[in-house]
XYZ file of C-alpha atoms in Angstrom:
321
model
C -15.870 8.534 -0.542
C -16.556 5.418 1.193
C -19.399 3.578 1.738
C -20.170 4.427 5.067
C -20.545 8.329 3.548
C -22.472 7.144 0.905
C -24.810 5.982 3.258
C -25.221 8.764 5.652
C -25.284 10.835 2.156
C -28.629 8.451 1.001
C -30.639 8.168 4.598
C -29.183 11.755 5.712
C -30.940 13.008 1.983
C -33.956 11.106 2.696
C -34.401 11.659 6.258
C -34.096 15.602 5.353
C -37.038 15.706 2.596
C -39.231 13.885 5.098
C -38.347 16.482 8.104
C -39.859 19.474 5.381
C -42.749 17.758 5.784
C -45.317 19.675 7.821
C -46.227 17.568 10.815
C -50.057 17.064 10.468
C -48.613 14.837 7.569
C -45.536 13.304 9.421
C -48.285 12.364 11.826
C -50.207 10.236 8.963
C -47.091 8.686 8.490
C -46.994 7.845 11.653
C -50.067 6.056 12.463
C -48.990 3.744 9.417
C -45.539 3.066 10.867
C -47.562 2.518 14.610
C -50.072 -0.191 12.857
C -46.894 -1.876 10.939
C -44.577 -2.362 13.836
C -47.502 -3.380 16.196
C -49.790 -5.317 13.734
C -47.270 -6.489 11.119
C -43.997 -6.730 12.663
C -44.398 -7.347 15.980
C -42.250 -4.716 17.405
C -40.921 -6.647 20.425
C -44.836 -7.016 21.264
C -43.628 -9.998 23.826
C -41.484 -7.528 25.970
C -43.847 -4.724 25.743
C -47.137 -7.450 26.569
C -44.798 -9.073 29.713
C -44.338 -5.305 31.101
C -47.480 -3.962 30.820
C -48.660 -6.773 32.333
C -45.813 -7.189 35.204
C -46.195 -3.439 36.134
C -49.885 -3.027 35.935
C -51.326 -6.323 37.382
C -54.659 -4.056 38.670
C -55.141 -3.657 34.942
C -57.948 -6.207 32.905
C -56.619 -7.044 29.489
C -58.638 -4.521 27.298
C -57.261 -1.470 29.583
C -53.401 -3.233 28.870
C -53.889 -3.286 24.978
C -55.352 0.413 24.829
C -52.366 1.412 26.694
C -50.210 -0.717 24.145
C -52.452 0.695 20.901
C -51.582 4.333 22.080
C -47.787 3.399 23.143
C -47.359 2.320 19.832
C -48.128 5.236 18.443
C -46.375 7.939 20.572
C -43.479 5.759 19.781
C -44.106 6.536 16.022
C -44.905 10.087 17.015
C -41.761 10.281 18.559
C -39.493 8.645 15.612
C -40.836 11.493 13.545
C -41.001 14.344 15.766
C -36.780 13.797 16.170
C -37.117 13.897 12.404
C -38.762 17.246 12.011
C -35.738 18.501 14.185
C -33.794 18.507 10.704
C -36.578 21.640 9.755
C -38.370 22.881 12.243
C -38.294 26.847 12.959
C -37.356 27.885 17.129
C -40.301 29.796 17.264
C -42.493 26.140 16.211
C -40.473 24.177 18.689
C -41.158 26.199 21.574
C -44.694 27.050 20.608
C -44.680 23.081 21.662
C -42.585 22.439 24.224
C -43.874 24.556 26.730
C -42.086 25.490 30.418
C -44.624 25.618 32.972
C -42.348 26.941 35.754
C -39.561 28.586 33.599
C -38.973 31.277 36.665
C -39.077 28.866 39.295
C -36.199 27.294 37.325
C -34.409 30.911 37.148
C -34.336 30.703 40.624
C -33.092 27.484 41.571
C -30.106 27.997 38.554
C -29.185 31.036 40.120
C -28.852 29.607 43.595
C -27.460 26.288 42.793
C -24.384 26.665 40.070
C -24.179 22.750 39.438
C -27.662 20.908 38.794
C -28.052 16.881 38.598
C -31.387 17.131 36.283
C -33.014 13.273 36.289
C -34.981 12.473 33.368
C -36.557 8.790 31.961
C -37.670 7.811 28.675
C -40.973 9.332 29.012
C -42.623 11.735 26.264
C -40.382 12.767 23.369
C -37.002 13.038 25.398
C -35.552 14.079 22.094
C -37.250 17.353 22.282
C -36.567 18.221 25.754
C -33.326 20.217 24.553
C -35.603 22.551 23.488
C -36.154 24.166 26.954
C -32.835 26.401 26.145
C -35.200 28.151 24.302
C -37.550 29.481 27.147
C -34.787 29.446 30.002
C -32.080 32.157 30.114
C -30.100 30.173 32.902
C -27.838 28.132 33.374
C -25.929 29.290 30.286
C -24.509 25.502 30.064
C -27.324 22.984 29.323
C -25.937 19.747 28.517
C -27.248 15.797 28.180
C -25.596 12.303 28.403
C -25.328 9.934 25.131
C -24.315 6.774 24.220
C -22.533 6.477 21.096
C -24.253 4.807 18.364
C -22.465 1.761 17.045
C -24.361 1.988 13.561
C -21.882 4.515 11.577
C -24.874 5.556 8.998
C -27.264 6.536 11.654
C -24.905 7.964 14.584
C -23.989 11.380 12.579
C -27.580 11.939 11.727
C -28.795 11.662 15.762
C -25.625 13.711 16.743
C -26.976 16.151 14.096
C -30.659 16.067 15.484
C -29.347 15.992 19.067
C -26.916 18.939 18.125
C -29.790 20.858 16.712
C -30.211 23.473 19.949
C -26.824 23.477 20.470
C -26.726 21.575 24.095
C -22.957 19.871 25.448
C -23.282 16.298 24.508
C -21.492 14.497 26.824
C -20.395 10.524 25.964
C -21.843 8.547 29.204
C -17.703 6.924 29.716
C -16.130 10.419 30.071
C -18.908 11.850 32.359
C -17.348 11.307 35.573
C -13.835 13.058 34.006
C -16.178 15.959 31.894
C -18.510 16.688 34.667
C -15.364 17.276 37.241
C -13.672 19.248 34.405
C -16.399 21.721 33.937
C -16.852 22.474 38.104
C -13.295 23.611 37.999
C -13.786 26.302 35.479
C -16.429 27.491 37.352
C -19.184 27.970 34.656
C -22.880 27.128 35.803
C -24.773 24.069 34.182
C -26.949 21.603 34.002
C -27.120 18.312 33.135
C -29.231 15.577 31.977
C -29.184 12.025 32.996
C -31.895 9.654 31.519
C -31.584 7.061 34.228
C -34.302 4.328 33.868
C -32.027 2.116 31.761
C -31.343 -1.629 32.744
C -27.402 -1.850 33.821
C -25.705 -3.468 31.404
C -23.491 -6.467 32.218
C -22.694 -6.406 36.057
C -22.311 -6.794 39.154
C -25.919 -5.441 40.003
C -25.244 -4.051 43.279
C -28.440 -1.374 43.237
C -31.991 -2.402 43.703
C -35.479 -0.517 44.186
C -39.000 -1.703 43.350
C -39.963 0.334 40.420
C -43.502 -0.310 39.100
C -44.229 -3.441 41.021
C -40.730 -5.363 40.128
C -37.509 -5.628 41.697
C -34.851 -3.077 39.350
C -31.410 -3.094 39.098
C -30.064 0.793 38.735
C -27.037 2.123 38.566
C -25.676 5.258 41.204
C -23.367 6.818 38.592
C -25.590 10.487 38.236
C -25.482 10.804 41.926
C -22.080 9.399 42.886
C -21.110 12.791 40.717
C -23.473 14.888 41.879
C -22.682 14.638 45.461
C -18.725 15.055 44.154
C -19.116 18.403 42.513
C -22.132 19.343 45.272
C -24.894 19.457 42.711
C -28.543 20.313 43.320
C -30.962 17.609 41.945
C -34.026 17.917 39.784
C -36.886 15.829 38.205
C -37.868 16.592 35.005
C -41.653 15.945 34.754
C -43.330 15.496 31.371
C -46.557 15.770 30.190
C -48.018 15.339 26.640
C -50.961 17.743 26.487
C -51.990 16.978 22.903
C -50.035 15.395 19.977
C -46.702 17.382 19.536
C -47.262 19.487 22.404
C -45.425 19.144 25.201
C -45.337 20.569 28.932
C -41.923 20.478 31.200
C -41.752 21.119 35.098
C -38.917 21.083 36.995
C -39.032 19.756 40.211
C -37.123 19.916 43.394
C -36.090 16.328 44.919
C -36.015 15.264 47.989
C -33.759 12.358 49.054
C -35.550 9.024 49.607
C -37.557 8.306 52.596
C -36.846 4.339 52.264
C -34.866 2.854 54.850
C -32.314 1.747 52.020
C -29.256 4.329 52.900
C -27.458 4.438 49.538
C -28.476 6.665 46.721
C -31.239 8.321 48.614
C -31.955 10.827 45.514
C -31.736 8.360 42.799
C -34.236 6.115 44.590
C -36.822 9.022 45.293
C -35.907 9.258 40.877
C -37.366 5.861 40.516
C -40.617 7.073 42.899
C -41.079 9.943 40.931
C -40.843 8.840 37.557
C -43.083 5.690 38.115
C -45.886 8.577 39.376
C -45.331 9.796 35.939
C -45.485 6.631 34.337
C -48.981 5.458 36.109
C -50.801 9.237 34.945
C -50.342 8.239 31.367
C -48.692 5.039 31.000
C -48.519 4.910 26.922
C -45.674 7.513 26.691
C -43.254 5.568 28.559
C -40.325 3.432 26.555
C -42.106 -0.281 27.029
C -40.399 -1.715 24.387
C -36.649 -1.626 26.712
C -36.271 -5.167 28.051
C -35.887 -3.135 31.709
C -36.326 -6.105 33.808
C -34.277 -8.698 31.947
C -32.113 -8.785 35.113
C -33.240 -10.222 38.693
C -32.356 -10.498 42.136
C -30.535 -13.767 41.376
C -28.054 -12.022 38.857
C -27.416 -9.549 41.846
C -23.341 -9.692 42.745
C -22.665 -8.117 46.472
C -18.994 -7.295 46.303
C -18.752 -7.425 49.974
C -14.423 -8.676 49.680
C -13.706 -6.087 46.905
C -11.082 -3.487 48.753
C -12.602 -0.545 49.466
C -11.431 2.252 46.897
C -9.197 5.699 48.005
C -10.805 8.596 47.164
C -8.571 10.864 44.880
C -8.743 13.573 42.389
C -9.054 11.166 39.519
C -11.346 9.678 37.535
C -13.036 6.777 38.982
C -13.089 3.975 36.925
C -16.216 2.596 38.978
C -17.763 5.320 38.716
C -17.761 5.934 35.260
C -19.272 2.523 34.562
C -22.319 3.205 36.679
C -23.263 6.341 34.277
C -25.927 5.625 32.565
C -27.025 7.943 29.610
């Protein structure tokens, strides 16, 4: 057995004693971990301070640290929630993760065989595979992921993320999967969590989002307009702590005069609506706007590309998961 076994043996042991905790406890757990990594540690406190201030400039100083206080702690909440998904009975997780418009979302499956469903890193997106449990269609329910580099911790998340038994997709091969599956013709949907920052470059894609210039990236739509997809907004509320409500929404493409990625940018207008409702539960602690306009690269003397049946190498690198 080698070491790395060992290791996922010791934090997979541990991590499963805590998840048979009951949750009102796991919670008390977690307003120790949200005082420590605010208080103590310093949980990237700069980046968070610099967004909260960058997005919310309206904002006086005591209304940005409550906002901090409480993100803080849904971040704990959220750490142990994905725990819990080691025990935690169906019946308990969909008690608390609650479809408002489940047969509104019946409908649209069965009209629309491929669905593009945008997401962000709002709420406990861990727990959002538990919506197979209320919805009877489409029978394919699947999410993007980026594969851990830390071999300890990776097979415990695919374990977690595993746990409602959704098609998890690695963001490189969407592109190649997502064309694979149209062809043999089953019905799905699929989740992109699209507010990451790009990584690397060239950053061709801007929008304001929450008062800044943002890089994105097209990849979720360059797909979804290649297999004909209908697109969706997941909104997320939290209604109390560990309870959850999910609508989806219909999108509309974009009414900016910008002409490329007309659905993604209406994503970016939608989510930041969510955001500025209850700004704690968003992911503040992603350096989002490390990028700028200056880092932008417009590859106006790169030869245009052939469309063909294969995979497109640019368009797997502008998938972001």
């Amino acid at each position: 057995m080698n070491r790395y076994k060992i290791g996922n043996f010791i934090i997979g042991g541990m991590l499963h004693l805590l998840a048979l905790l009951p949750l009102r406890l796991l919670y008390g757990l977690s307003d120790i971990l949200a005082f420590l990594a605010r208080r103590v540690m310093r949980y990237r406190l700069k980046v968070v301070r610099k967004n909260l201030r960058n997005s919310f400039p309206e904002k006086s100083p005591r209304e940005l640290r409550k906002i901090e206080k409480a993100f803080y702690r849904d971040l704990t909440d959220s750490i142990v929630e994905t725990i819990k998904l080691l025990h935690i009975s169906d019946e308990e997780l969909k008690r608390r993760v609650e479809v408002s418009n489940p047969d509104e979302m019946e409908r649209i499956a069965a009209e629309n065989p491929f669905i593009i469903l945008y997401l962000g890193h709002y709420g406990n997106w861990e727990w959002v595979p538990a919506t197979t449990l209320s919805l009877k269609s489409p029978k394919i329910m699947g999410s993007l992921y980026k594969p851990l580099r830390d071999k300890l911790i990776a097979p415990l998340m695919m374990k977690m993320r595993d746990r409602l038994g959704i098609r998890l997709i690695p963001s490189r091969q969407a592109y190649r999967r997502l064309l694979e599956m149209k062809a043999e013709g089953e019905p799905f949907m699929i989740g992109f969590i699209a507010d990451q920052r790009p990584v690397g470059g060239p950053f061709n894609h801007w929008t304001t989002f929450l008062n800044q210039p943002t890089a994105f990236l097209g990849g979720a739509e360059t797909i979804g307009n290649r297999i004909g997809a209908k697109y969706l907004y997941l909104e997320m509320e939290k209604t109390k702590r560990g309870h959850y409500r999910l609508t989806y929404k219909e999108m509309e493409p974009s009414q900016t005069p910008a002409e490329d990625f007309p659905y993604t940018r209406r994503y970016f207008e939608m989510l930041e609506q969510t955001i500025r409702r209850e700004p704690a539960y968003w992911l503040w602690t992603h350096n989002r706007w490390k990028a700028t306009p200056s880092d932008a690269v417009i590859a106006h003397h790169a030869p245009a590309e052939k469309p063909s049946g294969k995979t497109s190498p640019k368009a797997e690198a502008e998938i972001s998961d």
